[in-house]
Short mmCIF file of C-alpha atoms and ligand atoms in Angstrom, two decimals:
data_model
loop_
_atom_site.label_atom_id
_atom_site.label_comp_id
_atom_site.label_asym_id
_atom_site.label_seq_id
_atom_site.Cartn_x
_atom_site.Cartn_y
_atom_site.Cartn_z
CA MET A 2 0.35 16.70 -25.38
CA LYS A 3 3.11 18.07 -23.20
CA ILE A 4 2.70 16.86 -19.63
CA ILE A 5 4.61 17.59 -16.45
CA VAL A 6 4.39 15.12 -13.59
CA VAL A 7 5.34 16.63 -10.24
CA GLY A 8 6.58 13.97 -7.79
CA THR A 9 8.18 10.78 -9.06
CA GLY A 10 7.08 8.32 -6.37
CA TYR A 11 4.92 5.25 -6.93
CA VAL A 12 2.08 7.19 -8.51
CA GLY A 13 4.05 9.88 -10.37
CA LEU A 14 6.68 7.61 -11.88
CA VAL A 15 4.14 5.07 -13.08
CA HIS A 16 1.86 7.79 -14.48
CA ALA A 17 4.78 9.48 -16.25
CA ALA A 18 6.02 6.20 -17.72
CA VAL A 19 2.61 5.05 -18.93
CA CYS A 20 1.75 8.48 -20.44
CA SER A 21 5.10 8.44 -22.25
CA GLU A 22 4.18 5.06 -23.76
CA TYR A 23 1.14 6.69 -25.34
CA GLY A 24 3.33 9.20 -27.15
CA HIS A 25 2.86 12.24 -24.93
CA GLU A 26 5.93 14.34 -24.21
CA VAL A 27 6.30 13.73 -20.49
CA HIS A 28 8.61 15.61 -18.15
CA ALA A 29 8.82 14.15 -14.67
CA PHE A 30 9.94 16.60 -12.01
CA ASP A 31 11.05 15.93 -8.45
CA ILE A 32 12.97 17.87 -5.83
CA ASP A 33 14.84 14.69 -4.90
CA SER A 34 17.85 14.96 -7.21
CA GLU A 35 19.06 11.45 -6.27
CA LYS A 36 15.86 10.04 -7.71
CA ILE A 37 16.10 12.18 -10.83
CA GLU A 38 19.66 11.00 -11.38
CA ALA A 39 18.71 7.34 -10.89
CA PHE A 40 15.71 7.54 -13.23
CA SER A 41 17.59 9.56 -15.90
CA GLY A 42 20.23 6.81 -16.05
CA GLY A 43 17.55 4.27 -17.01
CA ARG A 44 19.20 1.35 -15.17
CA ALA A 45 16.62 -1.05 -13.76
CA GLU A 46 18.44 -1.64 -10.44
CA ALA A 47 18.79 2.09 -9.80
CA ILE A 48 15.12 2.75 -10.64
CA GLU A 49 13.91 -0.18 -8.54
CA GLU A 50 15.81 0.99 -5.53
CA PHE A 51 13.23 3.79 -5.34
CA VAL A 52 10.14 2.35 -7.01
CA ASN A 53 9.99 -1.39 -7.52
CA GLU A 54 7.04 -2.19 -9.76
CA PRO A 55 6.88 -5.05 -12.26
CA GLY A 56 7.39 -3.76 -15.82
CA LEU A 57 8.13 -0.16 -14.85
CA ALA A 58 11.88 -0.09 -15.48
CA ASN A 59 11.32 -1.57 -18.95
CA ILE A 60 8.95 1.20 -19.99
CA ILE A 61 11.37 3.82 -18.72
CA LYS A 62 14.20 2.20 -20.66
CA GLU A 63 12.09 2.21 -23.85
CA THR A 64 10.86 5.78 -23.68
CA LEU A 65 13.71 7.60 -21.93
CA GLY A 66 15.01 10.51 -24.01
CA LYS A 67 12.28 9.97 -26.64
CA SER A 68 9.03 10.83 -24.89
CA LEU A 69 10.11 10.67 -21.25
CA PHE A 70 12.44 13.13 -19.56
CA PHE A 71 13.43 13.73 -15.94
CA SER A 72 14.26 17.08 -14.40
CA ASP A 73 14.76 18.85 -11.10
CA ASP A 74 14.36 22.25 -12.77
CA LEU A 75 10.70 23.14 -13.27
CA GLU A 76 11.39 26.48 -14.93
CA ALA A 77 13.41 24.81 -17.68
CA ILE A 78 10.52 22.55 -18.73
CA ILE A 79 7.44 24.71 -18.18
CA GLU A 80 6.93 26.35 -21.60
CA GLY A 81 4.26 24.77 -23.77
CA THR A 82 2.82 22.54 -21.05
CA ASP A 83 -0.80 21.37 -21.40
CA ALA A 84 -1.23 19.61 -18.06
CA ILE A 85 0.63 19.38 -14.77
CA PHE A 86 -0.10 16.34 -12.61
CA MET A 87 0.39 16.67 -8.85
CA CYS A 88 1.66 13.35 -7.44
CA LEU A 89 2.86 14.53 -4.05
CA PRO A 90 2.77 12.66 -0.75
CA THR A 91 -0.23 13.48 1.45
CA PRO A 92 0.55 11.76 4.76
CA SER A 93 -1.45 11.98 7.99
CA ASN A 94 -1.07 14.50 10.76
CA ILE A 95 -1.30 13.14 14.31
CA ASP A 96 -5.02 14.00 14.47
CA GLY A 97 -5.66 12.06 11.25
CA SER A 98 -6.08 15.13 9.08
CA THR A 99 -4.14 15.27 5.82
CA ASN A 100 -0.74 16.90 5.94
CA LEU A 101 -0.57 19.16 2.89
CA THR A 102 2.98 20.43 3.49
CA PHE A 103 4.51 18.69 0.43
CA TYR A 104 1.51 19.49 -1.66
CA ASN A 105 1.48 23.18 -0.74
CA ALA A 106 5.23 23.54 -1.27
CA ALA A 107 4.92 22.07 -4.77
CA ALA A 108 1.84 24.21 -5.53
CA GLU A 109 3.74 27.37 -4.53
CA THR A 110 6.68 26.45 -6.78
CA ILE A 111 4.37 25.67 -9.70
CA ALA A 112 2.51 28.95 -9.19
CA GLU A 113 5.72 30.99 -9.20
CA VAL A 114 6.99 29.29 -12.35
CA LEU A 115 3.63 29.50 -14.15
CA ALA A 116 3.23 33.19 -13.31
CA ASN A 117 6.49 33.89 -15.18
CA ARG A 118 6.01 31.67 -18.23
CA ASN A 119 6.11 33.29 -21.68
CA ASP A 120 3.69 30.91 -23.34
CA LYS A 121 0.16 31.69 -22.17
CA ARG A 122 -1.62 28.58 -23.47
CA ARG A 123 -4.30 26.95 -21.29
CA VAL A 124 -2.75 24.67 -18.70
CA VAL A 125 -4.69 22.28 -16.46
CA LEU A 126 -3.37 21.64 -12.95
CA VAL A 127 -4.43 18.16 -12.03
CA ASN A 128 -4.49 16.57 -8.57
CA LYS A 129 -3.55 12.92 -8.65
CA SER A 130 -2.58 13.02 -5.00
CA THR A 131 -5.34 11.96 -2.63
CA VAL A 132 -6.38 15.25 -1.05
CA PRO A 133 -9.28 16.28 1.22
CA ILE A 134 -12.50 17.08 -0.57
CA GLY A 135 -12.36 20.74 -1.60
CA THR A 136 -8.56 21.01 -1.84
CA VAL A 137 -8.98 21.95 -5.47
CA ARG A 138 -10.26 25.39 -4.32
CA HIS A 139 -7.28 25.86 -2.07
CA PHE A 140 -5.06 25.04 -5.07
CA GLN A 141 -6.89 27.71 -7.08
CA LYS A 142 -6.27 30.29 -4.35
CA ILE A 143 -2.52 29.62 -4.47
CA MET A 144 -2.52 30.12 -8.26
CA ASN A 145 -4.58 33.29 -8.05
CA ALA A 146 -2.36 34.71 -5.30
CA HIS A 147 0.58 34.43 -7.69
CA GLY A 148 -1.35 35.93 -10.62
CA VAL A 149 -1.28 32.78 -12.76
CA ASP A 150 -3.56 33.16 -15.76
CA ASN A 151 -5.26 30.86 -18.25
CA TYR A 152 -5.26 27.81 -16.05
CA GLY A 153 -7.85 25.32 -14.83
CA VAL A 154 -7.82 23.03 -11.82
CA ALA A 155 -8.87 19.40 -11.96
CA SER A 156 -9.08 16.35 -9.77
CA ASN A 157 -8.05 13.04 -11.30
CA PRO A 158 -7.54 10.64 -8.39
CA GLU A 159 -5.31 7.63 -8.81
CA PHE A 160 -6.62 4.13 -8.09
CA LEU A 161 -3.62 1.98 -8.93
CA ALA A 162 -2.50 -0.68 -6.47
CA GLU A 163 1.16 -1.19 -5.71
CA GLY A 164 2.52 -4.43 -7.06
CA SER A 165 0.28 -4.19 -10.14
CA ALA A 166 0.71 -0.46 -10.73
CA VAL A 167 1.76 -0.66 -14.37
CA VAL A 168 -1.05 -3.04 -15.31
CA ASP A 169 -3.53 -0.87 -13.38
CA ALA A 170 -2.33 2.32 -15.08
CA ARG A 171 -2.49 0.77 -18.54
CA LYS A 172 -5.93 -0.74 -17.95
CA PRO A 173 -7.69 1.01 -15.08
CA ASP A 174 -11.28 0.13 -14.07
CA ARG A 175 -12.12 3.77 -14.43
CA VAL A 176 -10.64 7.18 -15.05
CA VAL A 177 -12.28 9.89 -12.96
CA VAL A 178 -11.83 13.46 -14.12
CA GLY A 179 -13.32 16.40 -12.20
CA CYS A 180 -13.13 19.84 -13.85
CA ASP A 181 -14.99 23.15 -13.80
CA TYR A 182 -14.74 23.97 -17.51
CA ASP A 183 -15.31 22.16 -20.81
CA GLU A 184 -11.94 23.29 -22.13
CA ASP A 185 -10.22 21.48 -19.24
CA PHE A 186 -12.26 18.32 -19.81
CA LYS A 187 -11.09 18.50 -23.44
CA ILE A 188 -7.42 18.77 -22.52
CA LEU A 189 -7.67 15.81 -20.15
CA GLY A 190 -9.71 13.92 -22.74
CA ARG A 191 -6.72 14.27 -25.09
CA VAL A 192 -4.28 13.17 -22.38
CA TYR A 193 -6.44 10.08 -21.77
CA SER A 194 -7.68 9.59 -25.33
CA GLN A 195 -7.01 5.84 -25.10
CA PHE A 196 -9.59 5.56 -22.30
CA VAL A 197 -12.33 7.90 -23.55
CA ASN A 198 -15.17 5.82 -25.08
CA HIS A 199 -13.37 2.61 -24.13
CA VAL A 200 -15.68 -0.42 -24.11
CA ARG A 201 -14.57 -1.61 -20.67
CA ILE A 202 -12.97 1.33 -18.89
CA LYS A 203 -15.40 3.84 -17.38
CA TYR A 204 -14.37 7.39 -18.21
CA ILE A 205 -16.22 9.53 -15.67
CA GLU A 206 -16.41 13.32 -15.97
CA THR A 207 -17.71 15.14 -12.90
CA THR A 208 -17.04 18.05 -10.55
CA PRO A 209 -13.60 18.30 -8.90
CA GLU A 210 -15.11 17.80 -5.43
CA THR A 211 -16.98 14.65 -6.52
CA ALA A 212 -13.78 13.24 -8.00
CA GLU A 213 -11.97 13.91 -4.72
CA ALA A 214 -14.80 12.24 -2.78
CA ILE A 215 -14.82 9.18 -5.06
CA LYS A 216 -11.26 8.38 -4.04
CA TYR A 217 -11.98 8.58 -0.30
CA VAL A 218 -15.22 6.63 -0.45
CA ALA A 219 -13.61 3.93 -2.61
CA ASN A 220 -10.61 3.46 -0.34
CA THR A 221 -12.55 3.48 2.90
CA MET A 222 -15.09 1.07 1.41
CA LEU A 223 -12.28 -1.34 0.53
CA LEU A 224 -10.77 -1.13 4.00
CA THR A 225 -14.18 -1.54 5.61
CA TYR A 226 -14.79 -4.68 3.57
CA ILE A 227 -11.40 -6.10 4.59
CA SER A 228 -12.13 -5.21 8.22
CA PHE A 229 -15.53 -6.88 8.02
CA TRP A 230 -13.93 -10.18 7.06
CA ASN A 231 -11.20 -9.80 9.66
CA GLY A 232 -13.49 -8.53 12.40
CA VAL A 233 -16.44 -10.88 11.78
CA GLY A 234 -15.62 -13.78 9.43
CA ALA A 235 -12.19 -14.53 10.88
CA LYS A 236 -13.49 -14.30 14.45
CA ILE A 237 -16.24 -16.84 13.78
CA GLY A 238 -13.60 -19.24 12.46
CA GLU A 239 -11.38 -18.61 15.47
CA LYS A 240 -13.99 -18.92 18.19
CA ILE A 241 -16.65 -21.38 17.05
CA PRO A 242 -15.56 -25.01 16.68
CA ASN A 243 -15.88 -26.73 13.33
CA VAL A 244 -16.30 -23.55 11.28
CA LYS A 245 -13.95 -23.61 8.29
CA ILE A 246 -13.09 -20.09 7.28
CA ASP A 247 -12.14 -20.97 3.70
CA ASP A 248 -15.50 -22.66 3.13
CA LEU A 249 -17.27 -19.78 4.85
CA ARG A 250 -15.58 -17.37 2.45
CA LEU A 251 -16.42 -19.49 -0.60
CA GLY A 252 -20.04 -19.81 0.41
CA VAL A 253 -20.49 -16.13 1.13
CA THR A 254 -18.70 -14.83 -1.96
CA ALA A 255 -20.60 -17.19 -4.23
CA ASP A 256 -23.21 -14.42 -4.16
CA GLU A 257 -22.20 -12.24 -7.08
CA ARG A 258 -23.03 -9.11 -5.07
CA ILE A 259 -20.26 -9.97 -2.59
CA SER A 260 -16.67 -9.46 -3.63
CA THR A 261 -13.97 -12.12 -3.44
CA TRP A 262 -11.36 -9.39 -3.25
CA GLY A 263 -10.86 -8.50 0.40
CA SER A 264 -12.48 -11.69 1.69
CA PHE A 265 -9.15 -13.40 2.38
CA VAL A 266 -8.68 -12.90 6.11
CA SER A 267 -5.29 -11.56 7.14
CA ASN A 268 -3.24 -9.76 9.75
CA GLY A 269 -4.58 -6.45 8.48
CA ALA A 270 -4.16 -4.24 5.45
CA GLY A 271 -1.17 -1.93 5.24
CA GLY A 272 0.23 0.29 2.54
CA SER A 273 0.58 4.00 2.12
CA CYS A 274 -3.10 4.74 1.55
CA PHE A 275 -5.76 2.81 3.47
CA GLY A 276 -4.85 3.96 6.97
CA LYS A 277 -4.21 7.59 6.18
CA ASP A 278 -7.20 7.91 3.84
CA ILE A 279 -9.70 6.53 6.34
CA ALA A 280 -8.17 8.70 9.08
CA SER A 281 -8.49 11.72 6.82
CA LEU A 282 -12.11 10.98 5.90
CA ILE A 283 -12.97 10.57 9.59
CA ASN A 284 -11.38 13.95 10.22
CA GLN A 285 -13.18 15.57 7.26
CA LEU A 286 -16.59 14.18 8.28
CA ARG A 287 -16.17 15.19 11.92
CA ARG A 288 -15.68 18.75 10.74
CA VAL A 289 -19.13 18.67 9.15
CA ASN A 290 -20.71 16.85 12.12
CA VAL A 291 -21.26 13.51 10.43
CA SER A 292 -21.06 10.38 12.60
CA THR A 293 -17.87 8.46 11.89
CA LYS A 294 -18.52 5.40 14.09
CA MET A 295 -18.46 2.96 11.21
CA LEU A 296 -15.21 4.28 9.79
CA GLU A 297 -13.61 4.38 13.23
CA ALA A 298 -14.55 0.71 13.76
CA SER A 299 -13.00 -0.27 10.40
CA PHE A 300 -9.83 1.57 11.27
CA GLU A 301 -9.56 0.06 14.75
CA VAL A 302 -10.26 -3.50 13.60
CA ASN A 303 -7.54 -3.15 10.99
CA GLU A 304 -4.97 -1.76 13.40
CA TYR A 305 -5.51 -4.42 16.06
CA GLN A 306 -5.61 -7.13 13.44
CA LYS A 307 -1.97 -6.43 12.59
CA VAL A 308 -0.74 -7.71 15.95
CA TYR A 309 -3.48 -9.82 17.45
CA LEU A 310 -1.83 -13.10 16.45
CA VAL A 311 0.90 -12.25 18.95
CA ASP A 312 -1.75 -11.92 21.67
CA ARG A 313 -3.34 -15.19 20.55
CA ALA A 314 0.04 -16.91 20.59
CA ILE A 315 0.30 -16.06 24.29
CA THR A 316 -3.26 -16.79 25.33
CA GLU A 317 -4.11 -19.70 23.03
CA ALA A 318 -0.77 -21.37 22.33
CA GLY A 319 0.84 -20.49 25.66
CA PHE A 320 3.93 -19.23 23.88
CA LYS A 321 6.25 -16.98 25.87
CA PHE A 322 8.12 -14.56 23.67
CA ASN A 323 10.57 -13.41 26.30
CA ASN A 324 14.15 -14.27 25.22
CA GLU A 325 12.99 -16.29 22.21
CA THR A 326 14.13 -15.75 18.64
CA VAL A 327 11.30 -15.18 16.19
CA ALA A 328 11.43 -15.03 12.38
CA VAL A 329 9.26 -12.45 10.64
CA LEU A 330 8.70 -13.29 6.98
CA GLY A 331 7.26 -10.73 4.58
CA LEU A 332 8.19 -7.19 5.56
CA ALA A 333 6.64 -5.17 2.76
CA PHE A 334 2.94 -4.49 3.12
CA LYS A 335 2.27 -7.06 0.41
CA LYS A 336 3.99 -9.18 -2.20
CA HIS A 337 5.72 -7.76 -5.30
CA THR A 338 6.75 -4.49 -3.68
CA ASN A 339 9.50 -3.11 -1.47
CA ASP A 340 7.12 -0.53 0.02
CA MET A 341 6.85 -0.81 3.80
CA ARG A 342 4.64 2.20 4.47
CA ASP A 343 2.18 1.19 7.19
CA ALA A 344 3.12 -2.47 6.68
CA SER A 345 1.69 -4.90 9.25
CA SER A 346 5.23 -6.20 9.81
CA ILE A 347 6.19 -2.91 11.47
CA LYS A 348 3.60 -3.39 14.22
CA VAL A 349 4.42 -7.09 14.48
CA ILE A 350 8.12 -6.43 14.97
CA GLU A 351 7.55 -3.57 17.40
CA THR A 352 5.15 -5.74 19.40
CA LEU A 353 7.56 -8.69 19.48
CA LEU A 354 10.36 -6.41 20.65
CA GLY A 355 8.03 -5.08 23.32
CA LYS A 356 7.46 -8.68 24.49
CA GLY A 357 11.19 -9.04 25.09
CA VAL A 358 12.26 -11.34 22.25
CA ALA A 359 15.99 -12.01 22.11
CA LYS A 360 16.29 -11.56 18.36
CA ILE A 361 14.20 -11.10 15.27
CA HIS A 362 15.21 -12.80 12.05
CA ALA A 363 13.71 -10.75 9.24
CA TYR A 364 13.28 -11.64 5.59
CA ASP A 365 11.55 -10.21 2.55
CA PRO A 366 12.40 -10.97 -1.09
CA LEU A 367 12.30 -7.26 -2.01
CA ALA A 368 12.10 -5.12 1.12
CA ASN A 369 15.12 -6.01 3.29
CA GLU A 370 16.90 -2.76 2.40
CA THR A 371 13.78 -0.66 3.01
CA ALA A 372 13.36 -2.42 6.35
CA LYS A 373 16.85 -1.44 7.43
CA GLN A 374 15.81 2.20 7.04
CA VAL A 375 12.46 1.69 8.80
CA PHE A 376 14.07 -0.12 11.73
CA ASP A 377 16.98 2.28 12.08
CA PRO A 378 18.76 1.44 15.39
CA SER A 379 19.65 5.12 15.85
CA LYS A 380 15.89 5.75 16.31
CA ASN A 381 15.29 2.82 18.64
CA ILE A 382 18.06 0.76 20.22
CA LEU A 383 15.78 -2.33 20.23
CA PHE A 384 16.04 -2.43 16.43
CA GLU A 385 19.60 -3.71 16.94
CA LYS A 386 17.97 -7.06 17.71
CA ILE A 387 16.86 -7.41 14.08
CA ARG A 388 18.99 -9.48 11.69
CA TYR A 389 18.25 -9.66 7.96
CA PHE A 390 18.49 -12.82 5.87
CA LYS A 391 18.66 -13.59 2.16
CA SER A 392 16.12 -16.41 2.26
CA ALA A 393 13.20 -17.51 4.37
CA LYS A 394 14.98 -20.77 5.11
CA GLU A 395 18.01 -18.97 6.51
CA ALA A 396 15.75 -16.64 8.47
CA ILE A 397 13.91 -19.40 10.31
CA ALA A 398 17.04 -21.38 11.22
CA GLY A 399 17.68 -21.06 14.95
CA THR A 400 14.24 -19.59 15.75
CA GLN A 401 11.53 -20.87 18.09
CA ALA A 402 8.63 -19.31 16.19
CA LEU A 403 7.85 -17.64 12.89
CA PHE A 404 5.33 -15.04 11.81
CA ILE A 405 4.19 -14.83 8.19
CA SER A 406 3.17 -11.23 7.65
CA SER A 407 2.74 -10.91 3.89
CA ASP A 408 1.43 -12.94 0.98
CA CYS A 409 4.67 -13.63 -0.96
CA GLU A 410 4.02 -16.76 -3.02
CA GLU A 411 7.21 -18.41 -1.76
CA PHE A 412 5.64 -18.84 1.69
CA ARG A 413 2.84 -20.96 0.29
CA GLY A 414 4.80 -24.16 0.00
CA PHE A 415 6.80 -23.45 3.09
CA SER A 416 5.81 -26.37 5.33
CA ARG A 417 8.55 -28.63 3.98
CA THR A 418 11.20 -25.94 4.60
CA ILE A 419 9.91 -25.57 8.15
CA GLU A 420 10.14 -29.31 8.76
CA ASP A 421 13.66 -29.45 7.32
CA THR A 422 14.96 -26.42 9.21
CA VAL A 423 13.40 -26.17 12.67
CA LYS A 424 12.26 -28.86 15.05
CA PRO A 425 9.26 -28.82 17.40
CA PRO A 426 8.25 -27.47 19.80
CA TYR A 427 7.83 -24.69 17.30
CA LEU A 428 5.11 -22.11 16.73
CA VAL A 429 3.98 -21.01 13.26
CA MET A 430 1.94 -17.79 13.27
CA ASP A 431 0.35 -17.42 9.86
CA GLY A 432 -1.06 -13.97 9.24
CA ARG A 433 -1.98 -14.76 5.64
CA ARG A 434 -3.10 -18.39 5.75
CA MET A 435 -0.19 -19.23 3.46
CA ILE A 436 0.27 -22.86 4.55
CA PRO A 437 -2.55 -24.99 3.13
CA ASP A 438 -1.04 -28.26 4.39
CA PHE A 439 -0.81 -27.05 7.98
CA GLU A 440 -2.42 -30.27 9.26
CA GLU A 441 0.70 -32.20 8.30
CA LEU A 442 2.82 -29.75 10.25
CA VAL A 443 0.62 -30.19 13.30
CA ALA A 444 0.76 -33.97 12.89
CA LYS A 445 4.52 -33.58 13.15
CA ASN A 446 4.18 -31.69 16.45
CA TYR A 447 4.41 -28.11 15.24
CA THR A 448 1.87 -25.65 16.64
CA TYR A 449 -0.03 -23.74 13.97
CA LEU A 450 -1.89 -20.53 14.67
CA ALA A 451 -3.56 -18.81 11.73
CA VAL A 452 -5.89 -15.90 11.35
CA GLY A 453 -9.37 -17.30 10.82
CA SER A 454 -8.85 -20.66 12.60
CA MET A 455 -8.57 -22.01 16.11
CA VAL A 456 -5.06 -22.79 17.25
CA MET A 457 -3.90 -26.24 16.18
CA LYS A 458 -1.42 -27.81 18.49
CA PRO A 459 0.14 -31.21 18.77
CA LYS A 460 -0.80 -33.80 21.34
CA GLN A 461 1.14 -37.00 21.49
CA GLY A 462 1.99 -36.64 17.84
CA GLU A 463 -1.59 -36.07 16.70
CA ALA A 464 -3.27 -32.94 15.53
CA GLU A 465 -5.75 -31.56 18.01
CA ILE A 466 -7.96 -28.54 17.62
CA SER A 467 -7.71 -26.56 20.80
CA GLU A 468 -10.98 -25.33 22.22
CA GLY A 469 -9.41 -22.72 24.33
CA GLU A 470 -7.66 -24.58 27.14
CA LEU A 471 -4.74 -22.54 25.93
CA LYS A 472 -1.66 -24.45 26.70
CA PHE A 473 1.38 -25.00 24.54
CA VAL A 474 1.96 -28.75 24.61
CA ALA A 475 5.52 -29.63 23.75
CA VAL A 476 6.12 -33.28 22.94
P1 NAD B 28 5.66 8.88 -2.79
O1 NAD B 28 6.04 9.31 -1.46
O2 NAD B 28 6.08 7.52 -3.30
O3 NAD B 28 6.19 9.94 -3.86
C1 NAD B 28 6.05 11.31 -3.76
C2 NAD B 28 7.17 12.02 -4.50
O4 NAD B 28 6.97 13.43 -4.38
C3 NAD B 28 8.57 11.75 -3.93
O5 NAD B 28 9.41 11.31 -4.98
C4 NAD B 28 9.03 13.09 -3.38
O6 NAD B 28 10.42 13.31 -3.52
C5 NAD B 28 8.25 14.05 -4.27
N1 NAD B 28 8.11 15.40 -3.74
C6 NAD B 28 7.92 15.80 -2.46
N2 NAD B 28 7.83 17.13 -2.40
C7 NAD B 28 7.98 17.61 -3.66
C8 NAD B 28 7.95 18.91 -4.24
N3 NAD B 28 7.75 19.99 -3.50
N4 NAD B 28 8.13 19.02 -5.57
C9 NAD B 28 8.33 17.91 -6.33
N5 NAD B 28 8.34 16.66 -5.87
C10 NAD B 28 8.17 16.51 -4.53
O7 NAD B 28 4.08 9.01 -2.87
P2 NAD B 28 3.06 8.10 -3.73
O8 NAD B 28 2.90 6.77 -3.10
O9 NAD B 28 3.41 8.19 -5.16
O10 NAD B 28 1.69 8.88 -3.44
C11 NAD B 28 1.42 10.12 -4.02
C12 NAD B 28 -0.04 10.45 -3.82
O11 NAD B 28 -0.85 9.49 -4.52
C13 NAD B 28 -0.52 10.40 -2.36
O12 NAD B 28 -1.49 11.39 -2.17
C14 NAD B 28 -1.16 9.03 -2.26
O13 NAD B 28 -2.16 9.00 -1.26
C15 NAD B 28 -1.77 8.87 -3.62
N6 NAD B 28 -1.93 7.47 -4.04
C16 NAD B 28 -0.94 6.57 -3.79
C17 NAD B 28 -1.11 5.24 -4.20
C18 NAD B 28 -0.04 4.21 -3.91
O14 NAD B 28 -0.34 3.03 -4.05
N7 NAD B 28 1.17 4.58 -3.55
C19 NAD B 28 -2.27 4.85 -4.88
C20 NAD B 28 -3.23 5.82 -5.15
C21 NAD B 28 -3.06 7.13 -4.72
#
């Protein structure tokens, strides 16, 4: 099959690469000519500067020029195309509704080019972008307005997770395809022939609107589950003495109906999708007069969760941030990615700067360069207080507190590095419960404050669980 992928971001580039592995002729198109140049060169470092996903650069290297091609000229690649996949950004507007500017611009370009093609074979226009339920009809209107003929529209939402995108695209849980016509189902069935009738992967054919809805319900369900653990489970561990959050989680998730995924309490879920998708669904449901209280609560719990350890540090550990230097470790929204969209670290750093810290020492194994763009001092002079380091050890040197904001494995065995690098009084804020041997740190007079547990602070060299008298005891 000849496939065009429009938009070579996380979703588009991975989809293009994985389809090219299966022998389709894939042309990936983007208006960003820097990206096209980097991807066409096939060098891993250049590719990873834009999309850093394990295994992705290797596939591109293998298939480039054979079954995978990059272009910024849609007209030159349009003839003979069977399917065009829309992988455009769909960010939020201020009111939470989905901003379709990128999507519409791409749809207009596609419509103009398709209206002038010579080859009139059936082409399916497939939404992989997450778009409000019913957008497929809007897409159709754009095509009809340009007089495009012999086309079908389809919704084929993407469920991959960053950090494991290649694995997820090669072996998804399910492939959801929403079409109006049998002939379009057939075309997509050939694109995804490796998944049709698969013993483990569910290949679901439905209406375009149902496919669009599946994506929103799935994502908001996942965020709601995370928020449940953060808003209920974690709070029980933080407020009621002698409740061990890890045991609570084990006991609850032993029930096979309750998922382990999402039960690890944290300083909130970030990433490009959860926040904007729940905001969009709230907006979509309000328009049809459906109560959105539950979704609003999930959203709010998640947003506050990103920074509440800073509040707890003040009220429970008595830490004063003013003029202190604080290390923030883990800038990307999770491990194995350089993506910082909606990362918890952004709110953490902004909150710390708002509390008057002297400096922030920032470190991430993959996202330091992305962070420099996010915290651009020309946008906010306070960002000049951020320094970037090549290792976590270097980042914590000279600080009075640290905040672990993502789940990079290297933070798990970090207690020894802390002991070797910074001396108490010192506050460890652990947003991911990454330090299992925290009791030893506390025994050595460090104060440990983790999501899901009461503050643990030293007293005359011995670990003491605070019951809320809320004073930072320096010994
Ligand atoms: P992205 O921002 O990483 O990439 C989008 C790409 O589209 C960019 O390369 C941009 O240059 C390009 N683009 C913008 N306008 C264009 C135009 N007019 N013509 C051609 N290319 C254009 O976005 P993403 O993370 O890949 O997300 C794409 C969609 O997939 C979104 O709707 C998102 O919600 C959804 N999604 C994302 C993920 C994820 O983990 N990132 C997972 C599932 C679904």
